């Protein structure tokens, strides 16, 4: 069977389905967070910093599973907006430590109920049990470092 004869519909691509759902979810959360001026990715950085108080860029990127350069750019925007401060780590000037400012904490507190409303809306649209099960399933997908491993040896077209 040639590759042209195979079913290659975009809708049958697992990556497409996950990315599409992620973009739709991000739009829902962004809409709810809009009164704060935050996007969901920025909110999540603030949430991690509220939880851990201080973190370096590497820790933030690992925790949020965002590329380090993208995390650094988002942190730079948050610094520019006065929501976080970043400075060299004691003993290692190459490492930047990030923490919430008072303004960042104030905005985070204002954003939490909006984020909670987005969570509730997601559950209202899809059912609480289904959303809870979806989060568990996504956490359980075996994809960590999959790109580094290269193509699977047992790959076959279906």
PDB file of C-alpha atoms in Angstrom, residues 7-138:
ATOM      1  CA  UNK A   7      -5.719   7.489   5.534  1.00  0.00           C
ATOM      2  CA  UNK A   8      -3.770  10.681   6.280  1.00  0.00           C
ATOM      3  CA  UNK A   9      -6.590  12.928   7.402  1.00  0.00           C
ATOM      4  CA  UNK A  10      -5.389  15.672   9.732  1.00  0.00           C
ATOM      5  CA  UNK A  11      -8.275  14.856  12.071  1.00  0.00           C
ATOM      6  CA  UNK A  12      -6.775  11.380  12.619  1.00  0.00           C
ATOM      7  CA  UNK A  13      -3.470  12.817  13.870  1.00  0.00           C
ATOM      8  CA  UNK A  14      -3.133  12.521  17.650  1.00  0.00           C
ATOM      9  CA  UNK A  15      -0.851  15.553  17.812  1.00  0.00           C
ATOM     10  CA  UNK A  16      -3.369  17.661  15.879  1.00  0.00           C
ATOM     11  CA  UNK A  17      -6.206  16.641  18.202  1.00  0.00           C
ATOM     12  CA  UNK A  18      -4.184  17.454  21.331  1.00  0.00           C
ATOM     13  CA  UNK A  19      -2.916  20.777  19.921  1.00  0.00           C
ATOM     14  CA  UNK A  20      -6.402  21.766  18.775  1.00  0.00           C
ATOM     15  CA  UNK A  21      -7.885  21.018  22.189  1.00  0.00           C
ATOM     16  CA  UNK A  22      -5.015  22.882  23.880  1.00  0.00           C
ATOM     17  CA  UNK A  23      -5.536  25.972  21.712  1.00  0.00           C
ATOM     18  CA  UNK A  24      -9.275  25.916  22.371  1.00  0.00           C
ATOM     19  CA  UNK A  25      -8.697  25.544  26.112  1.00  0.00           C
ATOM     20  CA  UNK A  26      -6.142  28.375  26.069  1.00  0.00           C
ATOM     21  CA  UNK A  27      -8.651  30.651  24.314  1.00  0.00           C
ATOM     22  CA  UNK A  28     -11.273  29.841  26.958  1.00  0.00           C
ATOM     23  CA  UNK A  29      -8.865  30.605  29.825  1.00  0.00           C
ATOM     24  CA  UNK A  30      -7.453  33.692  28.084  1.00  0.00           C
ATOM     25  CA  UNK A  31     -10.986  35.060  27.658  1.00  0.00           C
ATOM     26  CA  UNK A  32     -11.722  34.586  31.348  1.00  0.00           C
ATOM     27  CA  UNK A  33      -8.394  36.145  32.399  1.00  0.00           C
ATOM     28  CA  UNK A  34      -8.751  39.071  29.955  1.00  0.00           C
ATOM     29  CA  UNK A  35      -9.809  41.621  32.638  1.00  0.00           C
ATOM     30  CA  UNK A  36      -6.373  41.156  34.260  1.00  0.00           C
ATOM     31  CA  UNK A  37      -4.434  41.481  30.997  1.00  0.00           C
ATOM     32  CA  UNK A  38      -2.868  38.066  31.632  1.00  0.00           C
ATOM     33  CA  UNK A  39      -2.836  35.128  29.287  1.00  0.00           C
ATOM     34  CA  UNK A  40      -3.088  31.652  30.774  1.00  0.00           C
ATOM     35  CA  UNK A  41       0.622  30.891  30.275  1.00  0.00           C
ATOM     36  CA  UNK A  42       1.518  34.055  32.202  1.00  0.00           C
ATOM     37  CA  UNK A  43      -0.995  33.192  34.919  1.00  0.00           C
ATOM     38  CA  UNK A  44       0.586  29.759  35.295  1.00  0.00           C
ATOM     39  CA  UNK A  45       4.038  31.297  35.770  1.00  0.00           C
ATOM     40  CA  UNK A  46       2.605  33.538  38.484  1.00  0.00           C
ATOM     41  CA  UNK A  47       0.872  30.510  40.036  1.00  0.00           C
ATOM     42  CA  UNK A  48       4.113  28.528  40.193  1.00  0.00           C
ATOM     43  CA  UNK A  49       5.921  31.504  41.717  1.00  0.00           C
ATOM     44  CA  UNK A  50       3.145  31.967  44.271  1.00  0.00           C
ATOM     45  CA  UNK A  51       3.594  28.309  45.203  1.00  0.00           C
ATOM     46  CA  UNK A  52       7.402  28.100  45.328  1.00  0.00           C
ATOM     47  CA  UNK A  53       8.174  31.796  46.013  1.00  0.00           C
ATOM     48  CA  UNK A  54      11.445  31.845  44.006  1.00  0.00           C
ATOM     49  CA  UNK A  55      12.522  29.803  40.998  1.00  0.00           C
ATOM     50  CA  UNK A  56      15.096  29.947  38.259  1.00  0.00           C
ATOM     51  CA  UNK A  57      14.108  29.948  34.588  1.00  0.00           C
ATOM     52  CA  UNK A  58      15.104  26.298  34.191  1.00  0.00           C
ATOM     53  CA  UNK A  59      12.860  25.229  37.082  1.00  0.00           C
ATOM     54  CA  UNK A  60       9.932  27.244  35.705  1.00  0.00           C
ATOM     55  CA  UNK A  61      10.369  25.799  32.228  1.00  0.00           C
ATOM     56  CA  UNK A  62      10.600  22.245  33.584  1.00  0.00           C
ATOM     57  CA  UNK A  63       7.575  22.669  35.854  1.00  0.00           C
ATOM     58  CA  UNK A  64       5.417  24.152  33.074  1.00  0.00           C
ATOM     59  CA  UNK A  65       6.945  22.017  30.297  1.00  0.00           C
ATOM     60  CA  UNK A  66       7.689  25.102  28.211  1.00  0.00           C
ATOM     61  CA  UNK A  67      10.929  25.548  26.296  1.00  0.00           C
ATOM     62  CA  UNK A  68      13.465  27.477  28.292  1.00  0.00           C
ATOM     63  CA  UNK A  69      13.806  30.287  25.738  1.00  0.00           C
ATOM     64  CA  UNK A  70      10.035  30.757  25.603  1.00  0.00           C
ATOM     65  CA  UNK A  71       9.887  30.794  29.406  1.00  0.00           C
ATOM     66  CA  UNK A  72      12.646  33.402  29.472  1.00  0.00           C
ATOM     67  CA  UNK A  73      10.747  35.600  27.014  1.00  0.00           C
ATOM     68  CA  UNK A  74       7.529  35.318  29.023  1.00  0.00           C
ATOM     69  CA  UNK A  75       9.394  36.152  32.221  1.00  0.00           C
ATOM     70  CA  UNK A  76      10.932  39.190  30.486  1.00  0.00           C
ATOM     71  CA  UNK A  77       7.438  40.469  29.665  1.00  0.00           C
ATOM     72  CA  UNK A  78       6.338  39.910  33.260  1.00  0.00           C
ATOM     73  CA  UNK A  79       9.444  41.789  34.478  1.00  0.00           C
ATOM     74  CA  UNK A  80       8.697  44.636  32.066  1.00  0.00           C
ATOM     75  CA  UNK A  81       5.152  44.804  33.419  1.00  0.00           C
ATOM     76  CA  UNK A  82       6.396  44.857  37.014  1.00  0.00           C
ATOM     77  CA  UNK A  83       4.748  41.543  37.941  1.00  0.00           C
ATOM     78  CA  UNK A  84       7.942  39.620  38.680  1.00  0.00           C
ATOM     79  CA  UNK A  85      11.511  40.536  39.399  1.00  0.00           C
ATOM     80  CA  UNK A  86      14.510  38.618  38.180  1.00  0.00           C
ATOM     81  CA  UNK A  87      18.056  38.782  39.369  1.00  0.00           C
ATOM     82  CA  UNK A  88      21.214  36.729  39.645  1.00  0.00           C
ATOM     83  CA  UNK A  89      21.258  33.805  42.046  1.00  0.00           C
ATOM     84  CA  UNK A  90      23.585  34.160  45.009  1.00  0.00           C
ATOM     85  CA  UNK A  91      26.758  32.301  44.176  1.00  0.00           C
ATOM     86  CA  UNK A  92      25.933  31.881  40.457  1.00  0.00           C
ATOM     87  CA  UNK A  93      25.369  35.064  38.457  1.00  0.00           C
ATOM     88  CA  UNK A  94      24.587  32.968  35.351  1.00  0.00           C
ATOM     89  CA  UNK A  95      21.344  31.757  36.930  1.00  0.00           C
ATOM     90  CA  UNK A  96      18.424  34.192  37.085  1.00  0.00           C
ATOM     91  CA  UNK A  97      16.054  33.800  40.013  1.00  0.00           C
ATOM     92  CA  UNK A  98      12.484  34.968  39.493  1.00  0.00           C
ATOM     93  CA  UNK A  99       9.936  35.949  42.117  1.00  0.00           C
ATOM     94  CA  UNK A 100       6.625  37.754  42.292  1.00  0.00           C
ATOM     95  CA  UNK A 101       6.555  41.455  43.040  1.00  0.00           C
ATOM     96  CA  UNK A 102       3.838  42.908  45.261  1.00  0.00           C
ATOM     97  CA  UNK A 103       2.048  44.005  42.084  1.00  0.00           C
ATOM     98  CA  UNK A 104       2.395  40.503  40.652  1.00  0.00           C
ATOM     99  CA  UNK A 105       0.961  38.941  43.805  1.00  0.00           C
ATOM    100  CA  UNK A 106      -1.922  41.462  43.781  1.00  0.00           C
ATOM    101  CA  UNK A 107      -2.720  40.682  40.153  1.00  0.00           C
ATOM    102  CA  UNK A 108      -2.437  36.942  40.784  1.00  0.00           C
ATOM    103  CA  UNK A 109      -4.948  37.194  43.654  1.00  0.00           C
ATOM    104  CA  UNK A 110      -7.290  39.127  41.334  1.00  0.00           C
ATOM    105  CA  UNK A 111      -6.831  36.528  38.573  1.00  0.00           C
ATOM    106  CA  UNK A 112      -7.459  33.396  40.668  1.00  0.00           C
ATOM    107  CA  UNK A 113     -11.277  33.728  40.718  1.00  0.00           C
ATOM    108  CA  UNK A 114     -11.241  34.323  36.946  1.00  0.00           C
ATOM    109  CA  UNK A 115      -9.107  31.206  36.465  1.00  0.00           C
ATOM    110  CA  UNK A 116     -11.505  29.287  38.730  1.00  0.00           C
ATOM    111  CA  UNK A 117     -14.397  30.511  36.573  1.00  0.00           C
ATOM    112  CA  UNK A 118     -12.571  29.179  33.494  1.00  0.00           C
ATOM    113  CA  UNK A 119     -12.124  25.837  35.275  1.00  0.00           C
ATOM    114  CA  UNK A 120     -15.855  25.775  36.040  1.00  0.00           C
ATOM    115  CA  UNK A 121     -16.723  26.690  32.451  1.00  0.00           C
ATOM    116  CA  UNK A 122     -14.509  23.889  31.139  1.00  0.00           C
ATOM    117  CA  UNK A 123     -16.326  21.468  33.448  1.00  0.00           C
ATOM    118  CA  UNK A 124     -19.739  22.866  32.496  1.00  0.00           C
ATOM    119  CA  UNK A 125     -18.955  22.365  28.813  1.00  0.00           C
ATOM    120  CA  UNK A 126     -17.455  18.903  29.164  1.00  0.00           C
ATOM    121  CA  UNK A 127     -18.554  17.453  32.501  1.00  0.00           C
ATOM    122  CA  UNK A 128     -16.520  17.457  35.712  1.00  0.00           C
ATOM    123  CA  UNK A 129     -15.732  13.734  35.639  1.00  0.00           C
ATOM    124  CA  UNK A 130     -14.702  13.873  31.996  1.00  0.00           C
ATOM    125  CA  UNK A 131     -12.376  16.848  32.570  1.00  0.00           C
ATOM    126  CA  UNK A 132     -10.863  15.211  35.650  1.00  0.00           C
ATOM    127  CA  UNK A 133     -10.351  11.975  33.722  1.00  0.00           C
ATOM    128  CA  UNK A 134      -8.854  13.903  30.798  1.00  0.00           C
ATOM    129  CA  UNK A 135      -6.253  15.558  33.045  1.00  0.00           C
ATOM    130  CA  UNK A 136      -5.342  12.158  34.481  1.00  0.00           C
ATOM    131  CA  UNK A 137      -5.078  10.598  31.019  1.00  0.00           C
ATOM    132  CA  UNK A 138      -2.926  13.446  29.705  1.00  0.00           C
TER     133      UNK A 138
END
